[in-house]
């Protein structure tokens, strides 16, 4: 497995040296199902002599056993490594392969064509310099072709090879080739893709892969390999402002404190003035430390550790930048979101946002619009479904340093992670900070929560009652409030039905509306706790994510989750409002417990099993828990509050 080079036999050191200094091109292959992506990459690996003899033997055996070419070599099997891929003849996961020629080294990402695996295509495109977009000459430009092209444009890939494959199946027709190219260029012009090189191919037969094919005498452009070997990639990262997302604070001993990371862009030199963000503190570079020793300067792509001349508080997730051209700092943005999960994006739900080396909590508003990838028109939307692309406002729980994605991929791109499952559910591109984030500041008040609660002789808190409809939440909350009131405590109950008559009257019962329903109530509860009240919240609140959001809005010890645990069959027997009967008849959609899930609390502070006790006993149990926790101490014990 090697290139045929005279240097291998005569001067192996010179051969290895020539490989060491060859440029590296990362490219992605994408397109619709069965366009021939894996076959194309397999052919490139085969023709570039990057297959070991045992791999070739395995390929020959597999081609006879599970191949699709009648016993001939099935090059797709070199890339489709999963058993399910071989059985179905499709690509499911992203497959990365390395190969090289005498002129260049390559890393190619073979991405799936099925619509449900578009998220894998986003992963592969995130580091690519060139996109090879395949089109089956028999089918022309498809929806998935447009979707992948739009994502390529969003991700910022500037160079596109339009590989019109399977030309052998259309008689190598120039007319079909020209028609497809014309249609694609019209679409590409609308999304800003203008550096397009169309190539007529037969990946299976090798036409125009490494050598021009006699079957297409009308084609005078480069072969696919010729283009990949010669395309010039504008490596302008070194010419952009310096950015170093801090991945680790290196403190091996008391005499050394360094900030380690990979340079995202720019150049850094000893003595340069830097600014740490989001704090804004400045200092100068004392040393540039690497595994191989200190450097005078370092450039984009290098992994380094910086030491500074001053003691500056910098943590993982901060960004060290050029003092003269720092990134912006904000906590609210407009962003483009590519949704990558089967479960829809729910506006208002808290997600983990990973931007560079920093992870924060954030939520997304309802989309301003989503994009129809066929027509590029902007459509109204309340949420984003799998593979949909929309423009939304993003709000974070703290300020972060960032650049617009068009200026810097590393400091402008982020992923969204579900806080419960830890799944990556979306990818996003920051456009700009919202100006309102700069104009809104928390107003400090002299009369605070503790003073208000102290005047009332109590500790402010939230009792959050959650459970199925008919579990008895409102009944128990009402009994608890009566007991608290008799003790002279200042309370307020937020009941699900009551709130929907006013504050949340505009919301329905879809998952997205349920999330927004709880988000609003959680924010109101926070204000009431700040007023020094004991707040009783009685809502089904079926999702753990939203209950966690409510908890995180409060200070430790202020949020008490009360799980009113009633089996579904018992709740249906009670059915005080007749809702279960309507849901069973199909008259109520998205009813919790029937056709919408209820996620039971995992570690509630108070767990009530109402099938085994009366509402009065449950209320008394809560009062005892509050006394034991010191929540109901008399006013004369509040002097230390």
Coordinates of C-alpha atoms in Angstrom, one line a residue:
X1 CA 0.0 0.0 0.0
X2 CA 2.1 2.9 -1.2
X3 CA 2.5 5.2 -4.1
X4 CA 4.8 4.1 -6.9
X5 CA 7.7 6.3 -6.2
X6 CA 11.4 5.8 -7.1
X7 CA 12.3 7.4 -3.8
X8 CA 10.9 4.5 -1.8
X9 CA 13.7 2.2 -3.1
X10 CA 16.4 4.8 -3.4
X11 CA 15.9 7.3 -0.6
X12 CA 13.2 6.4 1.9
X13 CA 14.0 9.5 4.1
X14 CA 13.5 11.8 1.2
X15 CA 10.2 10.1 0.4
X16 CA 9.0 10.5 4.0
X17 CA 10.1 14.1 4.0
X18 CA 8.2 14.8 0.8
X19 CA 5.0 13.5 2.5
X20 CA 5.6 15.4 5.7
X21 CA 5.4 18.8 3.9
X22 CA 2.5 18.0 1.5
X23 CA -0.7 20.1 2.1
X24 CA -3.8 18.6 3.6
X25 CA -7.2 18.9 2.1
X26 CA -10.4 18.0 4.0
X27 CA -13.4 17.4 1.9
X28 CA -16.9 15.9 2.3
X29 CA -19.0 13.9 -0.1
X30 CA -22.8 14.4 0.2
X31 CA -25.9 13.9 -1.8
X32 CA -29.1 11.9 -1.8
X33 CA -29.5 8.1 -1.3
X34 CA -27.7 5.9 -3.8
X35 CA -25.9 8.7 -5.6
X36 CA -22.7 6.7 -5.3
X37 CA -20.8 8.6 -2.5
X38 CA -19.2 5.5 -1.0
X39 CA -18.3 4.0 -4.4
X40 CA -16.6 7.3 -5.3
X41 CA -14.5 7.3 -2.2
X42 CA -13.7 3.6 -2.5
X43 CA -12.5 4.2 -6.1
X44 CA -10.3 7.0 -4.9
X45 CA -8.8 4.8 -2.2
X46 CA -8.3 2.0 -4.6
X47 CA -6.7 4.1 -7.4
X48 CA -4.5 6.0 -5.0
X49 CA -3.0 2.6 -3.8
X50 CA -4.2 3.2 -0.2
X51 CA -5.5 -0.4 0.3
X52 CA -3.5 -3.1 2.1
X53 CA -3.3 -6.5 0.4
X54 CA -5.5 -8.0 3.2
X55 CA -8.0 -5.3 2.7
X56 CA -8.1 -6.0 -1.0
X57 CA -8.6 -9.7 -0.3
X58 CA -11.5 -8.9 2.1
X59 CA -13.0 -6.5 -0.5
X60 CA -12.9 -9.2 -3.1
X61 CA -14.6 -11.7 -0.8
X62 CA -17.2 -9.2 0.5
X63 CA -18.0 -8.1 -3.1
X64 CA -18.9 -11.7 -3.9
X65 CA -20.9 -12.1 -0.7
X66 CA -22.7 -8.9 -0.2
X67 CA -21.7 -6.7 -3.1
X68 CA -24.1 -5.1 -5.5
X69 CA -22.0 -5.4 -8.7
X70 CA -22.5 -9.0 -9.6
X71 CA -19.3 -10.3 -8.1
X72 CA -17.1 -7.4 -9.4
X73 CA -15.3 -5.2 -6.9
X74 CA -17.9 -3.1 -5.0
X75 CA -15.8 -0.1 -3.9
X76 CA -18.5 1.1 -1.6
X77 CA -17.7 -1.7 0.8
X78 CA -14.3 0.0 1.5
X79 CA -16.2 2.8 3.3
X80 CA -19.5 1.3 4.5
X81 CA -18.2 -0.3 7.6
X82 CA -21.4 -0.9 9.7
X83 CA -23.2 -4.2 9.3
X84 CA -26.5 -2.3 8.7
X85 CA -24.8 -0.3 5.9
X86 CA -23.6 -3.4 4.1
X87 CA -26.9 -5.1 4.4
X88 CA -28.9 -2.2 3.1
X89 CA -26.3 -0.8 0.7
X90 CA -26.5 2.7 2.3
X91 CA -24.4 4.9 4.4
X92 CA -25.6 5.6 8.0
X93 CA -22.7 7.0 10.0
X94 CA -20.0 9.5 8.9
X95 CA -17.0 7.6 7.7
X96 CA -13.6 9.3 7.7
X97 CA -10.9 8.0 5.4
X98 CA -7.3 9.2 4.8
X99 CA -5.5 8.8 1.5
X100 CA -2.7 10.7 -0.3
X101 CA -1.2 11.2 -3.7
X102 CA 2.2 12.4 -4.6
X103 CA 0.8 16.0 -4.6
X104 CA -1.5 16.2 -1.5
X105 CA -2.9 14.4 1.5
X106 CA -6.6 14.1 2.0
X107 CA -9.2 13.4 4.7
X108 CA -12.6 12.6 3.3
X109 CA -15.8 12.4 5.2
X110 CA -18.4 10.1 3.6
X111 CA -21.8 11.3 4.9
X112 CA -25.2 9.6 4.7
X113 CA -27.8 10.5 2.1
X114 CA -31.0 9.6 4.0
X115 CA -32.9 12.6 5.2
X116 CA -33.0 11.3 8.8
X117 CA -29.2 11.3 8.9
X118 CA -28.7 14.8 7.7
X119 CA -27.3 15.7 11.2
X120 CA -24.4 13.4 10.3
X121 CA -23.7 15.4 7.2
X122 CA -23.5 18.6 9.3
X123 CA -20.9 16.9 11.5
X124 CA -18.8 16.0 8.5
X125 CA -19.1 19.4 6.9
X126 CA -18.0 21.3 10.0
X127 CA -14.3 20.8 9.3
X128 CA -14.3 20.5 5.4
X129 CA -12.7 22.8 2.9
X130 CA -14.4 21.4 -0.2
X131 CA -17.8 19.7 -0.7
X132 CA -18.2 17.1 -3.4
X133 CA -22.0 17.1 -4.0
X134 CA -23.1 14.0 -5.9
X135 CA -26.1 13.9 -8.2
X136 CA -27.4 10.8 -9.9
X137 CA -27.6 11.7 -13.5
X138 CA -30.8 9.8 -13.9
X139 CA -32.6 11.7 -11.1
X140 CA -31.2 15.3 -11.3
X141 CA -31.3 17.9 -8.6
X142 CA -33.4 16.5 -5.6
X143 CA -34.6 18.0 -2.3
X144 CA -31.7 16.4 -0.4
X145 CA -29.3 17.9 -3.0
X146 CA -30.7 21.4 -2.2
X147 CA -30.7 20.7 1.6
X148 CA -27.1 19.6 1.6
X149 CA -26.1 22.5 -0.6
X150 CA -27.8 25.0 1.7
X151 CA -26.0 23.5 4.7
X152 CA -22.7 23.7 2.8
X153 CA -23.4 27.4 2.2
X154 CA -24.3 27.9 5.9
X155 CA -21.2 26.1 7.2
X156 CA -19.1 28.3 5.1
X157 CA -17.6 25.9 2.5
X158 CA -16.6 27.9 -0.5
X159 CA -15.5 25.3 -3.0
X160 CA -18.0 22.8 -4.5
X161 CA -17.5 20.0 -6.9
X162 CA -20.8 19.1 -8.6
X163 CA -20.1 15.4 -9.2
X164 CA -22.8 14.2 -11.7
X165 CA -22.4 10.5 -11.2
X166 CA -23.7 7.4 -13.1
X167 CA -23.2 9.1 -16.5
X168 CA -22.8 5.6 -17.9
X169 CA -26.5 4.9 -17.1
X170 CA -27.6 7.8 -19.3
X171 CA -25.3 7.1 -22.2
X172 CA -22.9 9.8 -21.2
X173 CA -25.4 12.4 -22.5
X174 CA -24.0 15.9 -22.6
X175 CA -27.5 17.3 -22.8
X176 CA -28.5 15.7 -19.5
X177 CA -25.2 16.9 -17.9
X178 CA -25.8 20.5 -19.1
X179 CA -29.4 20.5 -17.9
X180 CA -28.5 19.4 -14.4
X181 CA -25.6 21.9 -14.2
X182 CA -27.9 24.8 -15.3
X183 CA -30.6 23.9 -12.8
X184 CA -28.1 23.5 -10.0
X185 CA -26.3 26.8 -10.7
X186 CA -29.6 28.7 -10.6
X187 CA -30.2 27.3 -7.1
X188 CA -26.6 27.7 -6.0
X189 CA -26.6 31.4 -7.0
X190 CA -29.4 32.1 -4.5
X191 CA -27.5 30.7 -1.6
X192 CA -24.1 32.3 -2.4
X193 CA -22.3 29.3 -3.9
X194 CA -20.5 30.5 -6.9
X195 CA -17.2 28.5 -7.0
X196 CA -18.7 25.4 -8.6
X197 CA -16.8 22.9 -10.8
X198 CA -19.1 20.4 -12.5
X199 CA -17.6 17.0 -13.4
X200 CA -19.4 14.1 -15.3
X201 CA -18.5 10.9 -13.6
X202 CA -19.0 7.2 -13.4
X203 CA -17.4 6.3 -10.0
X204 CA -18.0 2.6 -10.6
X205 CA -16.3 2.6 -14.0
X206 CA -13.7 5.2 -13.1
X207 CA -14.7 7.7 -15.8
X208 CA -13.2 11.2 -15.2
X209 CA -12.1 10.1 -11.7
X210 CA -8.3 10.0 -12.2
X211 CA -8.1 10.3 -16.0
X212 CA -10.3 11.9 -18.6
X213 CA -12.7 9.4 -20.1
X214 CA -13.0 8.8 -23.8
X215 CA -16.7 8.4 -23.2
X216 CA -17.1 12.1 -22.6
X217 CA -15.0 13.8 -25.4
X218 CA -17.2 16.9 -25.0
X219 CA -15.9 17.5 -21.4
X220 CA -12.8 19.6 -21.2
X221 CA -12.6 20.3 -17.5
X222 CA -10.4 18.6 -14.8
X223 CA -10.8 15.1 -13.5
X224 CA -12.0 14.8 -9.9
X225 CA -8.6 13.9 -8.6
X226 CA -6.9 16.7 -10.7
X227 CA -9.3 19.2 -9.1
X228 CA -8.8 17.9 -5.6
X229 CA -5.0 18.0 -6.0
X230 CA -4.9 21.5 -7.3
X231 CA -7.7 23.5 -5.7
X232 CA -6.3 26.4 -3.7
X233 CA -7.8 26.8 -0.3
X234 CA -7.7 30.2 1.2
X235 CA -6.0 29.6 4.5
X236 CA -6.7 33.0 5.9
X237 CA -7.0 31.9 9.5
X238 CA -3.5 33.3 10.3
X239 CA -4.5 36.7 8.9
X240 CA -7.5 37.0 11.2
X241 CA -7.5 38.4 14.8
X242 CA -5.9 36.1 17.4
X243 CA -8.3 33.8 19.3
X244 CA -7.4 31.1 21.8
X245 CA -10.4 29.4 23.5
X246 CA -8.9 28.2 26.8
X247 CA -9.4 24.4 27.2
X248 CA -7.3 23.9 30.4
X249 CA -5.6 26.0 33.1
X250 CA -2.2 24.2 33.5
X251 CA -0.9 24.6 37.1
X252 CA 1.7 21.8 37.7
X253 CA 3.3 23.7 40.6
X254 CA 3.0 27.1 42.4
X255 CA 5.6 28.7 40.0
X256 CA 3.7 28.0 36.8
X257 CA 0.3 29.0 35.6
X258 CA -0.5 28.5 31.9
X259 CA -3.5 28.6 29.7
X260 CA -3.7 25.8 27.2
X261 CA -5.7 25.5 24.0
X262 CA -5.6 25.3 20.2
X263 CA -5.3 28.6 18.4
X264 CA -8.5 29.2 16.5
X265 CA -7.2 32.0 14.4
X266 CA -4.4 34.6 14.1
X267 CA -0.8 34.7 15.3
X268 CA 0.6 35.2 18.8
X269 CA 4.1 36.4 19.7
X270 CA 6.0 36.8 22.9
X271 CA 5.3 40.2 24.3
X272 CA 2.0 40.7 22.6
X273 CA -0.8 42.4 24.5
X274 CA -3.8 40.2 25.0
X275 CA -7.3 40.6 26.4
X276 CA -9.1 37.9 28.4
X277 CA -12.8 37.7 27.8
X278 CA -15.5 37.9 29.0
X279 CA -13.7 39.7 31.9
X280 CA -11.9 42.2 29.7
X281 CA -8.6 42.1 31.7
X282 CA -5.4 42.7 29.7
X283 CA -1.9 41.4 30.1
X284 CA 1.2 40.5 28.0
X285 CA 2.4 37.1 26.8
X286 CA 5.4 36.0 28.8
X287 CA 6.0 32.5 27.2
X288 CA 4.6 30.4 24.5
X289 CA 5.0 26.8 25.8
X290 CA 4.7 23.6 23.7
X291 CA 5.7 20.0 24.2
X292 CA 8.8 20.6 22.1
X293 CA 9.9 23.7 23.9
X294 CA 9.1 27.4 23.9
X295 CA 8.3 29.3 20.7
X296 CA 8.8 32.9 19.7
X297 CA 5.4 32.8 17.9
X298 CA 2.6 30.4 17.2
X299 CA -0.1 30.3 14.5
X300 CA -3.7 29.1 14.0
X301 CA -4.0 25.3 14.4
X302 CA -1.2 25.0 16.9
X303 CA -1.8 23.6 20.4
X304 CA 0.0 25.8 22.9
X305 CA 0.1 27.0 26.5
X306 CA 0.4 30.7 27.2
X307 CA 1.9 32.2 30.3
X308 CA 1.2 35.9 31.1
X309 CA 3.2 38.6 32.8
X310 CA 0.3 39.4 35.2
X311 CA -1.9 37.3 37.5
X312 CA -5.2 37.3 35.5
X313 CA -8.2 35.2 36.5
X314 CA -8.8 33.1 33.4
X315 CA -10.8 29.8 33.4
X316 CA -11.7 27.1 31.0
X317 CA -14.1 28.5 28.4
X318 CA -12.7 32.0 28.4
X319 CA -11.1 33.4 25.3
X320 CA -7.7 35.0 25.1
X321 CA -7.7 37.4 22.2
X322 CA -5.6 40.2 20.6
X323 CA -6.1 43.3 22.8
X324 CA -6.5 45.5 19.8
X325 CA -9.2 43.4 18.1
X326 CA -11.1 41.4 20.7
X327 CA -14.3 39.5 20.0
X328 CA -17.6 40.8 21.3
X329 CA -19.2 39.7 24.5
X330 CA -23.0 39.2 24.9
X331 CA -25.6 36.8 26.2
X332 CA -28.4 37.3 23.6
X333 CA -28.0 36.6 19.9
X334 CA -29.7 36.0 16.6
X335 CA -28.6 32.6 15.4
X336 CA -29.3 30.1 12.6
X337 CA -30.3 26.7 14.0
X338 CA -30.0 23.4 12.2
X339 CA -32.2 21.0 14.2
X340 CA -30.7 17.5 14.3
X341 CA -33.0 15.4 16.5
X342 CA -36.2 13.4 16.1
X343 CA -37.8 15.3 19.0
X344 CA -38.7 18.8 17.9
X345 CA -37.0 21.9 19.2
X346 CA -39.3 23.4 21.9
X347 CA -39.0 27.2 22.3
X348 CA -38.2 28.2 25.9
X349 CA -36.8 24.8 26.9
X350 CA -33.4 25.1 28.4
X351 CA -30.6 23.4 26.5
X352 CA -26.8 23.2 27.1
X353 CA -25.0 25.4 24.6
X354 CA -21.4 24.4 23.8
X355 CA -19.5 27.3 22.2
X356 CA -15.8 26.5 21.8
X357 CA -14.6 25.2 25.2
X358 CA -17.4 26.9 27.2
X359 CA -20.7 25.2 28.1
X360 CA -23.6 27.3 29.3
X361 CA -27.4 27.0 29.6
X362 CA -29.5 28.7 27.0
X363 CA -33.0 28.8 25.5
X364 CA -34.3 29.5 22.1
X365 CA -37.3 31.6 21.2
X366 CA -39.9 30.5 18.6
X367 CA -38.2 30.8 15.2
X368 CA -38.5 34.1 13.4
X369 CA -38.8 31.8 10.3
X370 CA -37.7 28.5 9.0
X371 CA -36.3 28.0 5.5
X372 CA -37.9 26.0 2.7
X373 CA -34.8 24.4 1.2
X374 CA -36.5 23.9 -2.2
X375 CA -37.7 27.5 -2.7
X376 CA -35.6 29.3 0.0
X377 CA -38.7 31.1 1.1
X378 CA -39.1 32.0 4.7
X379 CA -41.9 30.2 6.4
X380 CA -43.7 30.9 9.8
X381 CA -42.9 28.3 12.4
X382 CA -43.5 27.7 16.1
X383 CA -40.8 25.1 16.4
X384 CA -38.2 23.2 14.4
X385 CA -38.5 19.6 13.4
X386 CA -35.8 17.2 12.4
X387 CA -33.5 18.6 9.7
X388 CA -35.3 21.9 9.6
X389 CA -33.3 25.2 9.5
X390 CA -34.6 28.3 11.2
X391 CA -33.5 31.7 12.4
X392 CA -34.2 32.2 16.2
X393 CA -33.1 34.4 19.1
X394 CA -30.8 32.7 21.6
X395 CA -30.6 33.7 25.2
X396 CA -27.8 32.4 27.5
X397 CA -27.5 32.4 31.3
X398 CA -24.2 34.3 31.1
X399 CA -22.2 36.4 28.7
X400 CA -19.7 34.7 26.4
X401 CA -17.1 35.9 24.0
X402 CA -18.0 35.3 20.3
X403 CA -17.4 36.3 16.7
X404 CA -20.1 36.1 14.0
X405 CA -19.8 32.6 12.4
X406 CA -19.0 34.2 9.0
X407 CA -15.9 35.7 10.6
X408 CA -14.7 32.7 12.6
X409 CA -16.1 29.2 12.7
X410 CA -14.5 28.3 16.0
X411 CA -15.9 31.2 18.0
X412 CA -19.1 31.6 16.1
X413 CA -20.4 28.0 15.9
X414 CA -22.1 26.0 18.7
X415 CA -24.0 22.9 19.4
X416 CA -27.2 22.3 21.5
X417 CA -27.3 19.4 24.0
X418 CA -30.3 18.0 25.7
X419 CA -29.9 18.4 29.5
X420 CA -31.6 15.2 30.3
X421 CA -30.4 12.7 27.6
X422 CA -27.1 14.5 26.9
X423 CA -27.8 14.0 23.1
X424 CA -26.6 16.6 20.7
X425 CA -29.9 17.9 19.3
X426 CA -28.8 20.8 17.1
X427 CA -26.1 23.0 15.6
X428 CA -26.1 26.7 15.4
X429 CA -24.3 29.7 13.8
X430 CA -24.2 33.0 15.6
X431 CA -25.1 36.0 13.5
X432 CA -24.9 39.0 15.8
X433 CA -25.6 40.1 19.3
X434 CA -29.0 41.6 20.1
X435 CA -28.5 45.2 21.1
X436 CA -31.1 44.9 23.9
X437 CA -28.6 42.6 25.7
X438 CA -26.3 45.6 26.0
X439 CA -29.0 48.0 27.2
X440 CA -30.7 45.8 29.9
X441 CA -29.0 45.5 33.3
X442 CA -30.2 44.0 36.6
X443 CA -31.3 46.9 38.8
X444 CA -30.0 46.5 42.4
X445 CA -32.6 47.3 45.0
X446 CA -32.0 48.2 48.7
X447 CA -35.0 46.3 49.9
X448 CA -34.2 42.7 48.9
X449 CA -35.8 39.3 49.2
X450 CA -34.6 38.6 52.7
X451 CA -35.8 41.9 54.0
X452 CA -39.3 41.3 52.5
X453 CA -39.5 37.7 53.9
X454 CA -38.2 38.8 57.3
X455 CA -41.0 41.4 57.5
X456 CA -43.4 38.6 57.0
X457 CA -41.8 36.3 59.5
X458 CA -41.1 33.6 57.0
X459 CA -38.7 32.1 54.5
X460 CA -39.7 32.6 50.9
X461 CA -39.8 29.4 48.8
X462 CA -41.7 27.6 46.1
X463 CA -43.7 24.4 46.6
X464 CA -44.0 23.0 43.1
X465 CA -46.8 20.4 42.9
X466 CA -46.5 18.1 39.9
X467 CA -48.4 15.0 38.8
X468 CA -51.1 13.7 36.4
X469 CA -54.4 15.4 35.9
X470 CA -56.7 14.2 38.7
X471 CA -53.8 13.4 41.0
X472 CA -55.0 15.9 43.6
X473 CA -52.4 18.6 43.2
X474 CA -54.8 21.6 43.4
X475 CA -56.7 20.0 46.3
X476 CA -53.6 19.4 48.4
X477 CA -52.1 22.8 47.5
X478 CA -55.3 24.5 48.6
X479 CA -55.2 22.6 52.0
X480 CA -51.6 23.5 52.5
X481 CA -52.2 27.2 51.8
X482 CA -55.1 27.2 54.3
X483 CA -52.8 25.8 57.0
X484 CA -50.1 28.3 56.2
X485 CA -52.6 31.1 56.2
X486 CA -53.8 30.1 59.6
X487 CA -50.2 30.4 60.9
X488 CA -50.0 33.9 59.6
X489 CA -47.8 33.1 56.6
X490 CA -48.0 35.1 53.4
X491 CA -48.7 32.9 50.4
X492 CA -50.0 32.7 46.9
X493 CA -51.1 29.8 44.8
X494 CA -50.5 29.6 41.0
X495 CA -52.9 27.1 39.7
X496 CA -52.7 25.7 36.2
X497 CA -56.3 26.4 35.2
X498 CA -56.4 29.8 36.8
X499 CA -53.2 31.0 35.1
X500 CA -54.5 29.9 31.7
X501 CA -57.4 32.3 32.1
X502 CA -55.1 35.2 32.0
X503 CA -51.3 35.2 31.7
X504 CA -51.2 32.0 29.6
X505 CA -54.6 32.3 27.8
X506 CA -52.8 32.4 24.4
X507 CA -51.2 28.9 24.9
X508 CA -52.6 25.6 23.8
X509 CA -51.5 22.1 24.8
X510 CA -48.8 21.1 22.3
X511 CA -45.4 20.2 23.8
X512 CA -44.1 23.7 22.7
X513 CA -47.0 25.4 24.4
X514 CA -46.5 23.3 27.6
X515 CA -42.9 24.4 27.7
X516 CA -43.8 28.0 27.4
X517 CA -46.5 27.6 29.9
X518 CA -44.1 26.4 32.6
X519 CA -41.4 28.9 31.6
X520 CA -43.7 31.8 32.3
X521 CA -45.0 30.4 35.5
X522 CA -41.4 29.7 36.7
X523 CA -40.5 33.3 36.0
X524 CA -43.6 34.6 37.9
X525 CA -42.7 32.2 40.8
X526 CA -39.3 33.7 41.0
X527 CA -40.7 37.2 41.2
X528 CA -43.1 36.1 44.0
X529 CA -40.2 34.5 45.9
X530 CA -38.3 37.7 45.5
X531 CA -41.3 39.4 47.1
X532 CA -40.8 37.2 50.1
X533 CA -43.9 34.9 49.6
X534 CA -44.4 31.2 50.0
X535 CA -45.6 30.3 46.5
X536 CA -47.6 27.1 45.8
X537 CA -47.5 26.1 42.1
X538 CA -49.9 23.5 41.0
X539 CA -49.2 22.4 37.4
X540 CA -49.0 19.0 35.7
X541 CA -45.6 20.3 34.4
X542 CA -44.9 17.0 32.6
X543 CA -41.3 17.5 31.5
X544 CA -38.3 17.3 33.7
X545 CA -36.4 19.9 31.7
X546 CA -38.9 22.6 32.5
X547 CA -39.1 21.7 36.2
X548 CA -35.3 21.8 36.3
X549 CA -35.5 25.2 34.7
X550 CA -37.8 26.4 37.4
X551 CA -35.5 25.0 40.1
X552 CA -32.5 26.7 38.6
X553 CA -34.2 30.0 38.8
X554 CA -34.3 29.8 42.6
X555 CA -31.6 29.8 45.2
X556 CA -30.6 26.5 46.8
X557 CA -33.3 25.5 49.3
X558 CA -36.0 27.7 47.8
X559 CA -37.5 25.1 45.4
X560 CA -39.3 22.1 46.9
X561 CA -40.6 19.7 44.3
X562 CA -43.8 17.9 45.5
X563 CA -44.6 14.8 43.4
X564 CA -48.3 14.0 43.8
X565 CA -47.9 10.4 42.7
X566 CA -51.1 8.8 41.6
X567 CA -51.3 5.8 39.2
X568 CA -52.9 6.5 35.8
X569 CA -55.7 4.1 36.4
X570 CA -56.5 5.8 39.7
X571 CA -56.5 9.3 38.1
X572 CA -58.8 8.0 35.4
X573 CA -61.2 6.7 38.0
X574 CA -61.4 10.1 39.7
X575 CA -61.5 12.1 36.4
X576 CA -63.2 15.1 38.1
X577 CA -63.4 17.1 34.9
X578 CA -64.1 14.2 32.5
X579 CA -60.9 14.9 30.6
X580 CA -59.6 11.4 30.5
X581 CA -62.9 10.2 28.9
X582 CA -62.6 12.8 26.2
X583 CA -58.9 12.0 25.6
X584 CA -59.8 8.3 25.3
X585 CA -62.4 9.2 22.7
X586 CA -59.9 11.2 20.8
X587 CA -61.6 14.5 21.5
X588 CA -58.6 15.9 23.4
X589 CA -55.2 15.8 21.7
X590 CA -51.8 15.9 23.6
X591 CA -53.4 14.9 26.9
X592 CA -50.7 14.0 29.5
X593 CA -50.7 10.3 30.3
X594 CA -52.7 9.3 27.2
X595 CA -51.0 10.6 24.1
X596 CA -48.4 12.9 25.7
X597 CA -45.8 11.7 28.1
X598 CA -45.4 12.5 31.8
X599 CA -41.8 12.4 33.1
X600 CA -42.0 11.6 36.8
X601 CA -39.6 13.4 39.1
X602 CA -36.4 11.4 39.9
X603 CA -35.6 12.9 43.3
X604 CA -38.5 15.1 44.6
X605 CA -38.1 16.7 48.0
X606 CA -41.6 15.5 48.9
X607 CA -43.1 12.3 47.4
X608 CA -46.9 11.8 48.1
X609 CA -48.6 8.6 47.2
X610 CA -52.2 9.7 47.1
X611 CA -53.6 6.2 46.4
X612 CA -52.6 5.3 49.9
X613 CA -53.6 8.5 51.9
X614 CA -56.2 11.2 51.9
X615 CA -55.5 14.8 50.7
X616 CA -55.7 16.0 54.4
X617 CA -53.0 13.5 55.4
X618 CA -50.9 14.6 52.4
X619 CA -51.2 18.2 53.4
X620 CA -50.2 17.5 57.0
X621 CA -47.2 15.6 55.7
X622 CA -46.1 18.6 53.7
X623 CA -46.5 20.9 56.8
X624 CA -44.4 18.5 58.9
X625 CA -41.7 18.5 56.2
X626 CA -41.7 22.3 56.2
X627 CA -41.3 22.4 60.0
X628 CA -38.5 19.9 59.9
X629 CA -36.7 21.9 57.3
X630 CA -37.0 25.1 59.4
X631 CA -39.3 26.8 56.8
X632 CA -41.9 27.7 59.4
X633 CA -39.9 29.1 62.3
X634 CA -41.6 32.0 64.2
X635 CA -40.8 35.6 63.5
X636 CA -38.7 36.2 66.6
X637 CA -36.2 33.7 65.2
X638 CA -35.6 35.8 62.1
X639 CA -33.1 38.2 63.6
X640 CA -30.2 36.4 61.9
X641 CA -31.9 36.3 58.5

